[in-house]
Amino acid sequence: MSSNFLNIAYQGEFEDGVACLLEPSNQSDEIKCYALLYVHVDVSAGYANLAALINQLRQTDFYKLAVFAFTSTSAGTTQQELKAFSNTLLQCAQKNESGSSGFNTQIVWFDDVTTIDQTTPPFISLTYTTKDNYAGLYVDASSPLLLGNAGGTSRFLSVDFSKASNSFLYCVENKLALACLKNSDTTSLAFGTQGNPNNNKSALNFAATKQNIGNGFYSYFTITMDSTDGLVGGIDFTGVVQPGFTSFNTSIQYSAIDDSNKDLERFEYPLMVDTSQIAQQQLSSRIDPLNPLNQARTYFNPGDAVKFTSSFRTLLGSPINLEPSQAATAKPAQFIFYLASNDYVYLSPIGDFATSLPKAEQGLLYKNNLLCGLSGTEYLQFTAGTDEFRFVPSQPATVVVSSVNNKKQVSNLIAGKYVSSWLRLVDANNDSRQYYSEPNGQPFYASSSNDEALLSYYPLTQNTMQQETSSSDQAMAFPIACYSALSFADTDDPAPKAYYEYFESQVLSTNRRNVITKICNPGPPPADGGYPILQGDAKADGFFLTPLGYRASVSGGEWTDLRFAQTSTETLELNKSTDWKSLPQPIQDAFLTNQQFMVVSVDSGSNLGVPSLNLNLAGWDFNLTPPPKEDQILGSYHNILIFKSCTGNLLQWITTPDKWTNYDDFNDTDSDPQGNYLSNWLIQYCNDAIAAFESGNLAFKNFNQLINDVNWNGFIALNVSIDVGNLDPALDPLLGGIVLSKFFAHHVGNEATRAQPQTSTEDFDLESSLFALIYYNDPGYNPSTGQVVSPQSNSIYDFKVLTLTALFLKSGIASFSSKLMLTINELFGSKVLTNTSHETFPATTRLLLDGSVQTRGGVSVYSFQTPPHSDNYFYLSSGALSAVEITQAEFSITSVSGKSTVPPGKAIDSDFKFWGNLIFGQGVNLPAPNNTDYFDIFSYERLAFSQLDLSMSFTLCQTLTDGESTFTKSPLDFKIHRGAITVSNQISNISDQGNTNFNSGSNYIREDSLLSQFPMKLKNFVVAATDSGPPSNMGYSNLTATPITKANMTGTISGEQWFGLEFEVELGAMGALAPSVIFTAELLFAWGATSGNLYTGIKLPGLGPPDKLINIEGIITFGSKAIVFDRVEIQAFCNGSQTTKLAYVINFASIGLHILSLSYPPAGSTNVSIFGNPCSDSNTLPSNVGWFGSYIKPGTKPIDPPPSLTKDD
């Protein structure tokens, strides 16, 4: 067509939808025009003068181009609108130019003619190439004829007329027919992806058959022009399906999009197992290029002979055949287009299809049940051959996947961007049918009448679908999928297998059950709570059992209780209340749900019936009952019950609260209407457990495996209350160090239940294998770093349980560990120092004990003690006792009295026992020039002790409010029992200076200490209470210690608590008057706990303060004016050589002997010195003492002691 054809002049207006647009001639002396005949057909009004118009087209010398335009709007009447429109038509015409002779006829479809900017609208182009009486409009067979979706380029219509001859437009009952003389019976018609129209994989192919339209003419297709049809502009044809039909994936499909409307996943469920079954079947069809997705304007009707094996299956896997229904009231069986993505459409069934089974499988048991999804426990009763499938069009098929708080949420099916067909079952008899939806893999079984040990399947249901002809299809239809033709071998599959499983369990199954439940139960449940169980071939009375070991009791069709775990002493079950006939309806519904994921956080008093959910495992009592709504703290939940019988793992299900089973019935919808708070808490709860396991805490191994296991089904309770009022008594003392409001079991669940039929009844004996984990951390303790928040109180003692882990498997305790912390801020009346640094023996105020358990004869025996080889150094503010090393400690119960429920409560008494060493200071410095040495009277580097006892007592009280127990405890009361301490009197060795290796339980004295020179035997560790009085009350006389006096550390220790070391030292025999008695002195070295004063005292046989006199048989009196204790320099002969040594000496000054009234000596003074062995070393311990005496006449200068002493002196 020439380019000047675009410069067109307009003559006339539109008349009856026809406009003649003229092209002026270049010859000025002659008016000669070629016209573009435009026929506007409004699809809502039609065109009535088609026959006359066809005759007008035979004036071929006048018309250059004829266009039939089908639009949904008017082309407009203004010159500007006409010009814009004609220009668009001419652009289309240019694309199909036929040369300088002849003319084109085009059939074009536009959405909106007033805003056309499409360069590739759908059209059919026909080229006139002959002149005869019929003025035929022939097809240019050199290129395919394209018909794409309006405004799109992905689909086209290809009509192959290369075998036809003498094609022309013809009017048949006011339909525009492409007619021809009889030449070929069929021609190819394809509807598919733009490109090669013969590519069967990308096109819907038909062999269009000629239809006799009279007068010896035939037509391959017609286009409706008459508005009485209501489908103006649609192409009608009849054809045989070619193999390319599979390209349109005749299926049921669902799609997932994100919250921004972006496509994510597409789920295809092929309807036909083998599409070749309809490959040569006849279909009568209509295509509306303007409305390919309008089921009323574009559809394919299968013929009566079309029959195919569908992908639907019976419960036992029998294939279900489908064919168009022949019932008088049937809705036409058709295939229509649905949109599955922005550039993809597919075919799906609508209308009524008759059903049948293969003859070989018509006698099978359970043949009359339609499998609804992937689970064999979700099916719908139907009768093949009687019931028909009615596919209801344009039902919700879109799910929205959104991210909320980093959590994926999948919506229910909505009628959003994509729709599909749902299923309704219809039958001529209008019979009711049952819907069975038992938990996935967990249907109910019962003993058969012939053999009580043989369990037979007994389907239970509450859902009866009443077939009412008055009900709309939309009200009775439900979503479904067919799986048997799915294959995942092709890499082009829209979604992987796991996605299909997830989509079925999370979306289709839950939506289907919700829809069918509403269909079956449109009204409220009975007021008395009774809701009879309807059973197909099941008995109405008895006991029913699932593979998980859940036991249901049914009486007269009423479900009265549900038991889901049992031990030898207790059961976990839900019972009906005395006022109701059966269990509450929500419970029954939940346990007759195929994809059951039931989360229970509150007990409303009616939703659980009468729960019995108390459990004892190895002496630990658990209460699994969810609290009332007002006691369940939002975001800080406890006693969360989860029942799972579904596909997918627990971690997946907790993220989708909208998919949980009957959420509204078992949770607080006032505070958390969508379940987001509870879901987030569950996610965090599980993530914390995963993190603990990944950081090395093996206690969470089983839980971590469980929540990730797609095959795990059962029940589990989270953050479970522990009944601390009924613990094993050995565990009661731990409660003193536990924050009771934080003490819960991490989880309690059932691993498996063994069932044994009872011989006397139809009931079952159940034995459950339960598991649990208690994992407690003190709020102030970080187990990864070991950091502990210091007690806020200023108490002398404090006790905390830092960690406690108890793992239960097979209903018994498998492992137990705990870490206890005893804080000690004072020992022996002295403050424990925290700022003392010691490289080898660091300071502490805390004692850590580990807990463990052993099972002996089926009884759990708990022990709490410090780890082996632990050294805990408590440095003291005392100058005498500088530190206490605790090498071993034990913690145990001593007594329990009363009950926590009875005031004043349960009194719990316990006891810490300590073993270790007392580390004494070196005393005071000697006066100059020996001030670098010490007057080391306490001597001990290590003094082993045992049985230092610290008791701890408190009272536990329990209050019950609205069925919820609350436990409180009194402040801890500590008492140290030092009087029971035992010290060892055996000296193992003299410690070298700087020694850091000590044998446990051995005593070590320091070199150059008093005990290293004096053969003293430790008699007792003295503990004197505040009201015990001074040491003189124990018969001691003051022993003046010169270095201590000079250091101003001598003073009274009366009126305060004091401690001391009491020694014995053998001084020799007492003479002939007492030949068998060893003369033994007792020395006491004591210190005041408050004042820090030191006291040295001596006690000799018969000697009593304050006169320091020894009375012998009442006749002889021996006395001393003063007894002085000192450390002085002497010349000693050690190891063969003379050396200067510092020796400990006890001086008796001015002693005298009185016989009756006589004194000896009568004048002068006599002094006696008792000294130890100054030559003792780490290899030698002293065994005796030496005496040195001197007499001084009056007026005589005192003499010094001998210049040298050997170790044998």
JSON list of C-alpha atoms in Angstrom, two decimals, residues 796-915:
[
{"chain": "A", "resi": 796, "resn": "ILE", "atom": "CA", "xyz": [27.34, -12.84, 105.40]},
{"chain": "A", "resi": 797, "resn": "TYR", "atom": "CA", "xyz": [26.25, -15.81, 103.32]},
{"chain": "A", "resi": 798, "resn": "ASP", "atom": "CA", "xyz": [24.30, -16.20, 100.11]},
{"chain": "A", "resi": 799, "resn": "PHE", "atom": "CA", "xyz": [23.30, -19.24, 98.09]},
{"chain": "A", "resi": 800, "resn": "LYS", "atom": "CA", "xyz": [22.42, -19.48, 94.41]},
{"chain": "A", "resi": 801, "resn": "VAL", "atom": "CA", "xyz": [21.79, -22.25, 91.93]},
{"chain": "A", "resi": 802, "resn": "LEU", "atom": "CA", "xyz": [23.62, -20.93, 88.89]},
{"chain": "A", "resi": 803, "resn": "THR", "atom": "CA", "xyz": [22.64, -23.71, 86.52]},
{"chain": "A", "resi": 804, "resn": "LEU", "atom": "CA", "xyz": [20.54, -26.83, 86.72]},
{"chain": "A", "resi": 805, "resn": "THR", "atom": "CA", "xyz": [20.09, -29.27, 83.88]},
{"chain": "A", "resi": 806, "resn": "ALA", "atom": "CA", "xyz": [18.03, -32.43, 84.13]},
{"chain": "A", "resi": 807, "resn": "LEU", "atom": "CA", "xyz": [17.52, -34.54, 81.01]},
{"chain": "A", "resi": 808, "resn": "PHE", "atom": "CA", "xyz": [14.79, -37.16, 81.01]},
{"chain": "A", "resi": 809, "resn": "LEU", "atom": "CA", "xyz": [14.57, -39.96, 78.45]},
{"chain": "A", "resi": 810, "resn": "LYS", "atom": "CA", "xyz": [12.32, -43.02, 78.38]},
{"chain": "A", "resi": 811, "resn": "SER", "atom": "CA", "xyz": [10.39, -41.63, 81.37]},
{"chain": "A", "resi": 812, "resn": "GLY", "atom": "CA", "xyz": [13.49, -41.64, 83.58]},
{"chain": "A", "resi": 813, "resn": "ILE", "atom": "CA", "xyz": [16.29, -39.30, 84.37]},
{"chain": "A", "resi": 814, "resn": "ALA", "atom": "CA", "xyz": [19.18, -39.73, 81.94]},
{"chain": "A", "resi": 815, "resn": "SER", "atom": "CA", "xyz": [21.52, -37.06, 83.23]},
{"chain": "A", "resi": 816, "resn": "PHE", "atom": "CA", "xyz": [21.64, -34.34, 85.85]},
{"chain": "A", "resi": 817, "resn": "SER", "atom": "CA", "xyz": [24.06, -31.53, 86.43]},
{"chain": "A", "resi": 818, "resn": "SER", "atom": "CA", "xyz": [24.00, -28.35, 88.39]},
{"chain": "A", "resi": 819, "resn": "LYS", "atom": "CA", "xyz": [26.31, -25.63, 89.54]},
{"chain": "A", "resi": 820, "resn": "LEU", "atom": "CA", "xyz": [25.70, -24.15, 92.98]},
{"chain": "A", "resi": 821, "resn": "MET", "atom": "CA", "xyz": [27.34, -21.05, 94.38]},
{"chain": "A", "resi": 822, "resn": "LEU", "atom": "CA", "xyz": [27.78, -20.32, 98.06]},
{"chain": "A", "resi": 823, "resn": "THR", "atom": "CA", "xyz": [28.96, -16.79, 98.77]},
{"chain": "A", "resi": 824, "resn": "ILE", "atom": "CA", "xyz": [31.00, -16.46, 101.98]},
{"chain": "A", "resi": 825, "resn": "ASN", "atom": "CA", "xyz": [31.76, -12.95, 103.18]},
{"chain": "A", "resi": 826, "resn": "GLU", "atom": "CA", "xyz": [32.98, -13.88, 106.67]},
{"chain": "A", "resi": 827, "resn": "LEU", "atom": "CA", "xyz": [34.85, -16.78, 108.20]},
{"chain": "A", "resi": 828, "resn": "PHE", "atom": "CA", "xyz": [35.84, -17.21, 111.84]},
{"chain": "A", "resi": 829, "resn": "GLY", "atom": "CA", "xyz": [34.56, -13.77, 112.61]},
{"chain": "A", "resi": 830, "resn": "SER", "atom": "CA", "xyz": [36.82, -12.09, 110.04]},
{"chain": "A", "resi": 831, "resn": "LYS", "atom": "CA", "xyz": [35.77, -10.40, 106.87]},
{"chain": "A", "resi": 832, "resn": "VAL", "atom": "CA", "xyz": [36.67, -12.18, 103.65]},
{"chain": "A", "resi": 833, "resn": "LEU", "atom": "CA", "xyz": [38.87, -9.91, 101.55]},
{"chain": "A", "resi": 834, "resn": "THR", "atom": "CA", "xyz": [38.16, -9.43, 97.87]},
{"chain": "A", "resi": 835, "resn": "ASN", "atom": "CA", "xyz": [41.09, -7.20, 96.93]},
{"chain": "A", "resi": 836, "resn": "THR", "atom": "CA", "xyz": [43.84, -9.67, 97.78]},
{"chain": "A", "resi": 837, "resn": "SER", "atom": "CA", "xyz": [45.92, -10.76, 94.83]},
{"chain": "A", "resi": 838, "resn": "HIS", "atom": "CA", "xyz": [47.86, -13.99, 94.72]},
{"chain": "A", "resi": 839, "resn": "GLU", "atom": "CA", "xyz": [49.28, -15.40, 91.52]},
{"chain": "A", "resi": 840, "resn": "THR", "atom": "CA", "xyz": [49.13, -19.04, 92.57]},
{"chain": "A", "resi": 841, "resn": "PHE", "atom": "CA", "xyz": [46.13, -19.03, 94.86]},
{"chain": "A", "resi": 842, "resn": "PRO", "atom": "CA", "xyz": [43.65, -16.33, 93.73]},
{"chain": "A", "resi": 843, "resn": "ALA", "atom": "CA", "xyz": [41.20, -14.92, 96.23]},
{"chain": "A", "resi": 844, "resn": "THR", "atom": "CA", "xyz": [37.52, -15.72, 96.16]},
{"chain": "A", "resi": 845, "resn": "THR", "atom": "CA", "xyz": [34.37, -15.19, 98.14]},
{"chain": "A", "resi": 846, "resn": "ARG", "atom": "CA", "xyz": [32.45, -17.88, 96.28]},
{"chain": "A", "resi": 847, "resn": "LEU", "atom": "CA", "xyz": [32.39, -21.60, 96.54]},
{"chain": "A", "resi": 848, "resn": "LEU", "atom": "CA", "xyz": [31.13, -23.56, 93.52]},
{"chain": "A", "resi": 849, "resn": "LEU", "atom": "CA", "xyz": [29.62, -27.01, 93.89]},
{"chain": "A", "resi": 850, "resn": "ASP", "atom": "CA", "xyz": [28.57, -29.42, 91.16]},
{"chain": "A", "resi": 851, "resn": "GLY", "atom": "CA", "xyz": [25.51, -31.60, 91.28]},
{"chain": "A", "resi": 852, "resn": "SER", "atom": "CA", "xyz": [25.17, -35.09, 89.84]},
{"chain": "A", "resi": 853, "resn": "VAL", "atom": "CA", "xyz": [22.88, -38.08, 90.09]},
{"chain": "A", "resi": 854, "resn": "GLN", "atom": "CA", "xyz": [23.27, -41.83, 90.25]},
{"chain": "A", "resi": 855, "resn": "THR", "atom": "CA", "xyz": [20.48, -44.34, 89.92]},
{"chain": "A", "resi": 856, "resn": "ARG", "atom": "CA", "xyz": [20.67, -47.12, 92.46]},
{"chain": "A", "resi": 857, "resn": "GLY", "atom": "CA", "xyz": [17.99, -49.75, 92.41]},
{"chain": "A", "resi": 858, "resn": "GLY", "atom": "CA", "xyz": [15.71, -47.48, 90.42]},
{"chain": "A", "resi": 859, "resn": "VAL", "atom": "CA", "xyz": [16.13, -44.65, 92.91]},
{"chain": "A", "resi": 860, "resn": "SER", "atom": "CA", "xyz": [17.80, -41.39, 91.97]},
{"chain": "A", "resi": 861, "resn": "VAL", "atom": "CA", "xyz": [20.56, -40.42, 94.41]},
{"chain": "A", "resi": 862, "resn": "TYR", "atom": "CA", "xyz": [21.71, -36.83, 94.12]},
{"chain": "A", "resi": 863, "resn": "SER", "atom": "CA", "xyz": [25.02, -35.45, 95.36]},
{"chain": "A", "resi": 864, "resn": "PHE", "atom": "CA", "xyz": [26.35, -31.91, 95.46]},
{"chain": "A", "resi": 865, "resn": "GLN", "atom": "CA", "xyz": [30.02, -31.28, 96.06]},
{"chain": "A", "resi": 866, "resn": "THR", "atom": "CA", "xyz": [32.98, -29.30, 94.89]},
{"chain": "A", "resi": 867, "resn": "PRO", "atom": "CA", "xyz": [34.87, -30.68, 91.88]},
{"chain": "A", "resi": 868, "resn": "PRO", "atom": "CA", "xyz": [37.96, -32.81, 92.58]},
{"chain": "A", "resi": 869, "resn": "HIS", "atom": "CA", "xyz": [41.20, -30.91, 93.14]},
{"chain": "A", "resi": 870, "resn": "SER", "atom": "CA", "xyz": [39.44, -27.62, 93.63]},
{"chain": "A", "resi": 871, "resn": "ASP", "atom": "CA", "xyz": [41.19, -25.01, 95.74]},
{"chain": "A", "resi": 872, "resn": "ASN", "atom": "CA", "xyz": [39.17, -22.11, 97.02]},
{"chain": "A", "resi": 873, "resn": "TYR", "atom": "CA", "xyz": [41.06, -19.48, 98.97]},
{"chain": "A", "resi": 874, "resn": "PHE", "atom": "CA", "xyz": [39.21, -17.14, 101.27]},
{"chain": "A", "resi": 875, "resn": "TYR", "atom": "CA", "xyz": [41.63, -14.48, 102.48]},
{"chain": "A", "resi": 876, "resn": "LEU", "atom": "CA", "xyz": [40.70, -12.97, 105.83]},
{"chain": "A", "resi": 877, "resn": "SER", "atom": "CA", "xyz": [41.21, -9.65, 107.50]},
{"chain": "A", "resi": 878, "resn": "SER", "atom": "CA", "xyz": [42.55, -11.39, 110.63]},
{"chain": "A", "resi": 879, "resn": "GLY", "atom": "CA", "xyz": [46.24, -11.11, 111.45]},
{"chain": "A", "resi": 880, "resn": "ALA", "atom": "CA", "xyz": [46.25, -14.55, 112.98]},
{"chain": "A", "resi": 881, "resn": "LEU", "atom": "CA", "xyz": [44.21, -16.64, 110.53]},
{"chain": "A", "resi": 882, "resn": "SER", "atom": "CA", "xyz": [45.11, -15.15, 107.18]},
{"chain": "A", "resi": 883, "resn": "ALA", "atom": "CA", "xyz": [43.18, -17.48, 104.90]},
{"chain": "A", "resi": 884, "resn": "VAL", "atom": "CA", "xyz": [40.97, -20.52, 104.73]},
{"chain": "A", "resi": 885, "resn": "GLU", "atom": "CA", "xyz": [41.43, -22.94, 101.89]},
{"chain": "A", "resi": 886, "resn": "ILE", "atom": "CA", "xyz": [38.38, -25.11, 101.19]},
{"chain": "A", "resi": 887, "resn": "THR", "atom": "CA", "xyz": [39.35, -28.14, 99.19]},
{"chain": "A", "resi": 888, "resn": "GLN", "atom": "CA", "xyz": [36.10, -30.05, 99.51]},
{"chain": "A", "resi": 889, "resn": "ALA", "atom": "CA", "xyz": [32.50, -29.17, 100.27]},
{"chain": "A", "resi": 890, "resn": "GLU", "atom": "CA", "xyz": [29.25, -31.09, 100.30]},
{"chain": "A", "resi": 891, "resn": "PHE", "atom": "CA", "xyz": [25.67, -29.94, 100.36]},
{"chain": "A", "resi": 892, "resn": "SER", "atom": "CA", "xyz": [22.80, -32.13, 101.51]},
{"chain": "A", "resi": 893, "resn": "ILE", "atom": "CA", "xyz": [19.36, -32.18, 103.04]},
{"chain": "A", "resi": 894, "resn": "THR", "atom": "CA", "xyz": [19.10, -32.63, 106.80]},
{"chain": "A", "resi": 895, "resn": "SER", "atom": "CA", "xyz": [15.34, -32.48, 107.37]},
{"chain": "A", "resi": 896, "resn": "VAL", "atom": "CA", "xyz": [12.02, -31.55, 105.80]},
{"chain": "A", "resi": 897, "resn": "SER", "atom": "CA", "xyz": [8.89, -30.96, 107.82]},
{"chain": "A", "resi": 898, "resn": "GLY", "atom": "CA", "xyz": [5.40, -29.72, 107.08]},
{"chain": "A", "resi": 899, "resn": "LYS", "atom": "CA", "xyz": [3.71, -29.12, 103.73]},
{"chain": "A", "resi": 900, "resn": "SER", "atom": "CA", "xyz": [3.98, -26.14, 101.41]},
{"chain": "A", "resi": 901, "resn": "THR", "atom": "CA", "xyz": [0.20, -25.94, 101.18]},
{"chain": "A", "resi": 902, "resn": "VAL", "atom": "CA", "xyz": [-0.33, -25.82, 104.96]},
{"chain": "A", "resi": 903, "resn": "PRO", "atom": "CA", "xyz": [0.81, -22.71, 106.88]},
{"chain": "A", "resi": 904, "resn": "PRO", "atom": "CA", "xyz": [3.41, -21.89, 107.96]},
{"chain": "A", "resi": 905, "resn": "GLY", "atom": "CA", "xyz": [4.76, -23.96, 105.04]},
{"chain": "A", "resi": 906, "resn": "LYS", "atom": "CA", "xyz": [7.34, -26.58, 104.34]},
{"chain": "A", "resi": 907, "resn": "ALA", "atom": "CA", "xyz": [10.44, -26.17, 106.51]},
{"chain": "A", "resi": 908, "resn": "ILE", "atom": "CA", "xyz": [13.59, -27.22, 104.66]},
{"chain": "A", "resi": 909, "resn": "ASP", "atom": "CA", "xyz": [16.90, -27.61, 106.51]},
{"chain": "A", "resi": 910, "resn": "SER", "atom": "CA", "xyz": [20.15, -28.35, 104.76]},
{"chain": "A", "resi": 911, "resn": "ASP", "atom": "CA", "xyz": [23.80, -28.41, 105.52]},
{"chain": "A", "resi": 912, "resn": "PHE", "atom": "CA", "xyz": [27.12, -27.46, 103.94]},
{"chain": "A", "resi": 913, "resn": "LYS", "atom": "CA", "xyz": [30.14, -29.37, 105.18]},
{"chain": "A", "resi": 914, "resn": "PHE", "atom": "CA", "xyz": [33.65, -28.15, 104.46]},
{"chain": "A", "resi": 915, "resn": "TRP", "atom": "CA", "xyz": [37.07, -29.72, 104.36]}
]
